[in-house]
Tab-separated table of C-alpha atoms in Angstrom:
chain	number	residue	atom	x	y	z
A	1	UNK	CA	-2.332	11.949	7.635
A	2	UNK	CA	0.322	14.218	6.049
A	3	UNK	CA	3.149	11.986	7.305
A	4	UNK	CA	1.574	8.897	5.894
A	5	UNK	CA	0.920	10.667	2.528
A	6	UNK	CA	4.492	11.879	2.352
A	7	UNK	CA	6.672	9.008	3.405
A	8	UNK	CA	5.907	5.485	2.200
A	9	UNK	CA	4.742	5.941	-1.374
A	10	UNK	CA	7.416	8.550	-2.099
A	11	UNK	CA	10.299	6.784	-0.561
A	12	UNK	CA	11.298	5.404	-3.818
A	13	UNK	CA	12.254	8.859	-4.900
A	14	UNK	CA	15.186	8.894	-2.487
A	15	UNK	CA	16.073	5.276	-2.730
A	16	UNK	CA	19.771	4.920	-3.950
A	17	UNK	CA	19.840	8.509	-5.270
A	18	UNK	CA	23.541	8.783	-4.352
A	19	UNK	CA	24.397	6.113	-6.805
A	20	UNK	CA	23.279	8.009	-9.777
A	21	UNK	CA	25.086	10.843	-11.739
A	22	UNK	CA	23.627	14.127	-10.736
A	23	UNK	CA	22.720	15.019	-14.159
A	24	UNK	CA	20.430	11.923	-14.412
A	25	UNK	CA	18.645	12.358	-11.126
A	26	UNK	CA	15.855	14.541	-12.478
A	27	UNK	CA	15.109	12.057	-15.234
A	28	UNK	CA	15.382	9.103	-12.820
A	29	UNK	CA	13.091	10.647	-10.364
A	30	UNK	CA	10.475	11.352	-12.977
A	31	UNK	CA	10.635	7.821	-14.062
A	32	UNK	CA	10.408	6.437	-10.602
A	33	UNK	CA	7.471	8.625	-9.752
A	34	UNK	CA	5.633	7.369	-12.820
A	35	UNK	CA	6.440	3.808	-11.872
A	36	UNK	CA	5.338	4.131	-8.173
A	37	UNK	CA	2.041	5.875	-8.929
A	38	UNK	CA	1.366	3.506	-11.900
A	39	UNK	CA	2.151	0.622	-9.609
A	40	UNK	CA	-0.579	1.719	-7.007
A	41	UNK	CA	-3.151	2.491	-9.683
A	42	UNK	CA	-2.747	-0.408	-12.244
A	43	UNK	CA	-0.145	-2.985	-10.951
A	44	UNK	CA	3.582	-2.557	-10.824
A	45	UNK	CA	5.170	-5.419	-12.513
A	46	UNK	CA	3.773	-5.005	-15.953
A	47	UNK	CA	4.830	-1.471	-16.161
A	48	UNK	CA	8.339	-1.362	-14.956
A	49	UNK	CA	10.130	-2.257	-18.258
A	50	UNK	CA	7.868	-0.059	-20.399
A	51	UNK	CA	8.277	3.065	-18.138
A	52	UNK	CA	12.093	2.639	-17.808
A	53	UNK	CA	12.365	2.271	-21.646
A	54	UNK	CA	10.149	5.313	-22.301
A	55	UNK	CA	12.495	7.417	-20.224
A	56	UNK	CA	15.564	6.193	-21.978
A	57	UNK	CA	17.038	3.987	-19.297
A	58	UNK	CA	18.413	0.633	-20.437
A	59	UNK	CA	20.163	-2.218	-18.698
A	60	UNK	CA	22.089	0.027	-16.442
A	61	UNK	CA	18.834	0.676	-14.550
A	62	UNK	CA	18.085	-2.970	-14.012
A	63	UNK	CA	18.489	-2.544	-10.243
A	64	UNK	CA	15.358	-0.403	-10.153
A	65	UNK	CA	13.213	-3.205	-11.559
A	66	UNK	CA	12.560	-4.589	-8.049
A	67	UNK	CA	10.313	-2.625	-5.813
A	68	UNK	CA	11.947	-1.033	-2.965
A	69	UNK	CA	11.217	-1.781	0.801
A	70	UNK	CA	8.140	-0.017	1.888
A	71	UNK	CA	7.105	1.218	5.325
A	72	UNK	CA	3.820	-0.663	5.088
A	73	UNK	CA	3.260	-4.338	4.418
A	74	UNK	CA	-0.167	-3.765	2.921
A	75	UNK	CA	-2.044	-0.797	1.190
A	76	UNK	CA	-5.836	-0.810	1.724
A	77	UNK	CA	-7.435	0.983	-1.176
A	78	UNK	CA	-10.745	2.327	-0.299
A	79	UNK	CA	-13.502	4.350	-2.210
A	80	UNK	CA	-17.030	4.980	-0.774
A	81	UNK	CA	-19.948	5.730	-2.796
A	82	UNK	CA	-22.806	7.565	-0.996
A	83	UNK	CA	-26.306	8.803	-1.357
A	84	UNK	CA	-26.405	12.069	-3.250
A	85	UNK	CA	-28.644	14.485	-5.297
A	86	UNK	CA	-28.582	17.967	-6.687
A	87	UNK	CA	-28.815	20.028	-4.604
A	88	UNK	CA	-27.041	17.718	-2.149
A	89	UNK	CA	-29.055	15.681	0.362
A	90	UNK	CA	-28.069	15.618	4.128
A	91	UNK	CA	-27.051	13.508	5.788
A	92	UNK	CA	-25.179	11.497	2.962
A	93	UNK	CA	-24.855	7.798	3.692
A	94	UNK	CA	-22.445	5.265	2.577
A	95	UNK	CA	-24.017	2.865	0.103
A	96	UNK	CA	-21.018	1.031	-1.347
A	97	UNK	CA	-17.993	-0.033	0.978
A	98	UNK	CA	-15.142	-1.648	-1.086
A	99	UNK	CA	-11.507	-2.321	0.028
A	100	UNK	CA	-8.640	-3.797	-2.027
A	101	UNK	CA	-5.717	-5.313	0.161
A	102	UNK	CA	-2.524	-4.764	-1.901
A	103	UNK	CA	0.689	-6.316	-0.979
A	104	UNK	CA	3.138	-3.636	-0.349
A	105	UNK	CA	6.064	-5.638	-1.854
A	106	UNK	CA	4.347	-6.976	-5.023
A	107	UNK	CA	1.452	-4.467	-5.305
A	108	UNK	CA	-0.649	-7.580	-6.200
A	109	UNK	CA	-4.355	-7.575	-5.002
A	110	UNK	CA	-4.479	-10.361	-2.247
A	111	UNK	CA	-8.078	-9.806	-1.021
A	112	UNK	CA	-11.196	-7.922	-1.531
A	113	UNK	CA	-13.835	-6.629	0.757
A	114	UNK	CA	-16.959	-5.320	-1.038
A	115	UNK	CA	-20.498	-4.810	0.354
A	116	UNK	CA	-23.449	-2.523	-0.377
A	117	UNK	CA	-25.012	-0.718	2.376
A	118	UNK	CA	-28.770	0.007	3.246
A	119	UNK	CA	-29.165	3.785	3.695
A	120	UNK	CA	-31.639	4.452	6.631
A	121	UNK	CA	-32.199	8.215	6.587
A	122	UNK	CA	-32.806	8.481	2.825
A	123	UNK	CA	-33.597	4.835	2.070
A	124	UNK	CA	-34.735	5.705	-1.644
A	125	UNK	CA	-31.867	6.446	-4.021
A	126	UNK	CA	-32.300	9.364	-6.295
A	127	UNK	CA	-32.156	9.159	-9.956
A	128	UNK	CA	-29.046	11.335	-9.899
A	129	UNK	CA	-27.174	8.963	-7.526
A	130	UNK	CA	-28.096	5.968	-9.598
A	131	UNK	CA	-26.994	7.634	-12.835
A	132	UNK	CA	-23.772	8.771	-11.267
A	133	UNK	CA	-22.812	5.546	-9.392
A	134	UNK	CA	-24.500	2.827	-11.340
A	135	UNK	CA	-26.125	1.619	-8.073
A	136	UNK	CA	-29.756	0.873	-8.453
A	137	UNK	CA	-32.318	0.416	-5.586
A	138	UNK	CA	-32.328	-3.334	-5.570
A	139	UNK	CA	-28.553	-3.371	-4.823
A	140	UNK	CA	-29.102	-1.677	-1.466
A	141	UNK	CA	-32.470	-2.752	-0.415
A	142	UNK	CA	-32.187	-5.464	2.253
A	143	UNK	CA	-28.315	-4.985	2.648
A	144	UNK	CA	-26.702	-4.686	6.095
A	145	UNK	CA	-26.691	-1.298	7.828
A	146	UNK	CA	-23.434	0.630	8.112
A	147	UNK	CA	-23.044	-0.697	11.734
A	148	UNK	CA	-23.151	-4.251	10.526
A	149	UNK	CA	-20.884	-3.596	7.623
A	150	UNK	CA	-18.340	-2.035	9.977
A	151	UNK	CA	-18.496	-5.215	12.066
A	152	UNK	CA	-17.773	-7.247	9.020
A	153	UNK	CA	-14.901	-5.011	7.945
A	154	UNK	CA	-13.379	-5.694	11.416
A	155	UNK	CA	-13.976	-9.337	10.877
A	156	UNK	CA	-12.278	-9.328	7.427
A	157	UNK	CA	-9.440	-7.192	8.843
A	158	UNK	CA	-8.878	-9.807	11.543
A	159	UNK	CA	-9.157	-12.712	8.996
A	160	UNK	CA	-6.692	-11.043	6.873
A	161	UNK	CA	-4.153	-10.470	9.660
A	162	UNK	CA	-4.333	-6.801	9.423
A	163	UNK	CA	-5.138	-6.266	13.108
A	164	UNK	CA	-1.844	-8.113	14.101
A	165	UNK	CA	0.306	-5.290	15.778
A	166	UNK	CA	3.317	-6.643	13.898
A	167	UNK	CA	1.584	-6.066	10.439
A	168	UNK	CA	1.835	-2.536	9.151
A	169	UNK	CA	-1.113	-1.486	6.860
A	170	UNK	CA	-2.657	1.760	5.866
A	171	UNK	CA	-5.607	2.947	3.816
A	172	UNK	CA	-5.252	4.627	0.507
A	173	UNK	CA	-7.803	7.121	-0.727
A	174	UNK	CA	-8.122	9.363	-3.727
A	175	UNK	CA	-8.694	12.478	-1.612
A	176	UNK	CA	-9.615	13.080	2.141
A	177	UNK	CA	-13.354	12.961	1.680
A	178	UNK	CA	-13.808	9.127	2.530
A	179	UNK	CA	-12.015	8.959	5.879
A	180	UNK	CA	-11.886	12.599	6.894
A	181	UNK	CA	-15.473	13.641	6.141
A	182	UNK	CA	-17.761	10.807	5.064
A	183	UNK	CA	-17.133	8.003	7.501
A	184	UNK	CA	-16.641	10.016	10.634
A	185	UNK	CA	-19.573	12.311	9.834
A	186	UNK	CA	-22.039	9.420	9.269
A	187	UNK	CA	-20.675	7.535	12.408
A	188	UNK	CA	-21.220	10.549	14.461
A	189	UNK	CA	-24.719	10.936	13.082
A	190	UNK	CA	-25.456	7.379	13.947
A	191	UNK	CA	-23.574	7.359	17.293
A	192	UNK	CA	-21.073	4.834	16.052
A	193	UNK	CA	-17.328	4.616	17.147
A	194	UNK	CA	-14.820	4.894	14.244
A	195	UNK	CA	-12.081	2.280	14.475
A	196	UNK	CA	-8.494	3.447	14.961
A	197	UNK	CA	-7.365	1.904	11.591
A	198	UNK	CA	-9.666	4.299	9.817
A	199	UNK	CA	-7.885	7.429	11.259
A	200	UNK	CA	-4.823	7.466	9.295
A	201	UNK	CA	-4.575	7.199	5.446
A	202	UNK	CA	-2.577	8.054	2.405
A	203	UNK	CA	-4.222	10.587	0.124
A	204	UNK	CA	-3.069	9.614	-3.350
A	205	UNK	CA	-3.736	13.018	-4.812
A	206	UNK	CA	-0.909	14.400	-2.367
A	207	UNK	CA	1.455	11.687	-3.351
A	208	UNK	CA	0.824	12.168	-6.981
A	209	UNK	CA	1.212	16.117	-6.609
A	210	UNK	CA	4.500	15.600	-4.754
A	211	UNK	CA	5.751	13.354	-7.457
A	212	UNK	CA	4.469	15.058	-10.502
A	213	UNK	CA	4.410	18.671	-9.578
A	214	UNK	CA	0.814	19.344	-10.208
A	215	UNK	CA	-2.445	18.800	-8.322
A	216	UNK	CA	-4.917	16.447	-9.961
A	217	UNK	CA	-8.063	18.654	-9.934
A	218	UNK	CA	-10.157	15.901	-11.463
A	219	UNK	CA	-8.779	13.204	-9.182
A	220	UNK	CA	-8.212	9.809	-10.682
A	221	UNK	CA	-8.948	10.934	-14.190
A	222	UNK	CA	-6.130	13.498	-14.110
A	223	UNK	CA	-3.686	11.162	-12.483
A	224	UNK	CA	-4.403	8.467	-15.051
A	225	UNK	CA	-3.985	11.015	-17.728
A	226	UNK	CA	-0.688	12.365	-16.180
A	227	UNK	CA	0.778	8.827	-16.157
A	228	UNK	CA	-0.541	7.814	-19.522
A	229	UNK	CA	-2.788	5.173	-17.940
A	230	UNK	CA	-6.172	3.997	-19.109
A	231	UNK	CA	-9.010	3.999	-16.610
A	232	UNK	CA	-10.221	0.454	-15.772
A	233	UNK	CA	-13.763	0.003	-14.422
A	234	UNK	CA	-16.777	2.407	-14.253
A	235	UNK	CA	-16.052	5.922	-13.162
A	236	UNK	CA	-17.935	6.611	-9.871
A	237	UNK	CA	-18.268	3.008	-9.033
A	238	UNK	CA	-16.504	2.281	-5.577
A	239	UNK	CA	-15.030	-1.004	-6.578
A	240	UNK	CA	-14.246	0.284	-10.090
A	241	UNK	CA	-12.432	3.360	-8.711
A	242	UNK	CA	-10.462	1.089	-6.353
């Protein structure tokens, strides 16, 4: 996990560094960091010129307007929503399962997987959960179980060519909770296997902190603020957060 978080998305920091005057490297790295993280969160192409201009780089930086080669062909942005309450209920169960397939070269969304999941241990959503996530009872009633959704994820991965050994893809999450805690914990509770592709991911918080020098305590909200980006979508909606 740490290797994935530290290599691909930050590779741009070191691309062509020897070509720049040493006194410009700190400003160049700052601009590049903003570009890279902004590209993951909002879409790279529309931000390049604006970010470069804001940091005082002109035509001499034109070579940086093309995205550098990435270790991964695709980034799979994922953000679960789960049953919850105050105090917290146990076990928590995934109720929204969204994935965005981003092209690693263009940062464009090429495909979307999005399903709601029927909880089985605590089938009735709490008012707190609905208020937080915007997910109402009718959105999960009658939906597939987690086992069925995982089967459909696998079918989607195959259809998108993501199971081809020659295609390199990796999940991207805002924190480690989704794939380190939530999914393996629920799968263990239900006696389900965890596919290998869920066992490595990029923690966007680590990439951001490496690039910007501060840890985003409030997650996506802090990262958006730090990069002067406006949040798109409903907070705590899985597909919105993606």
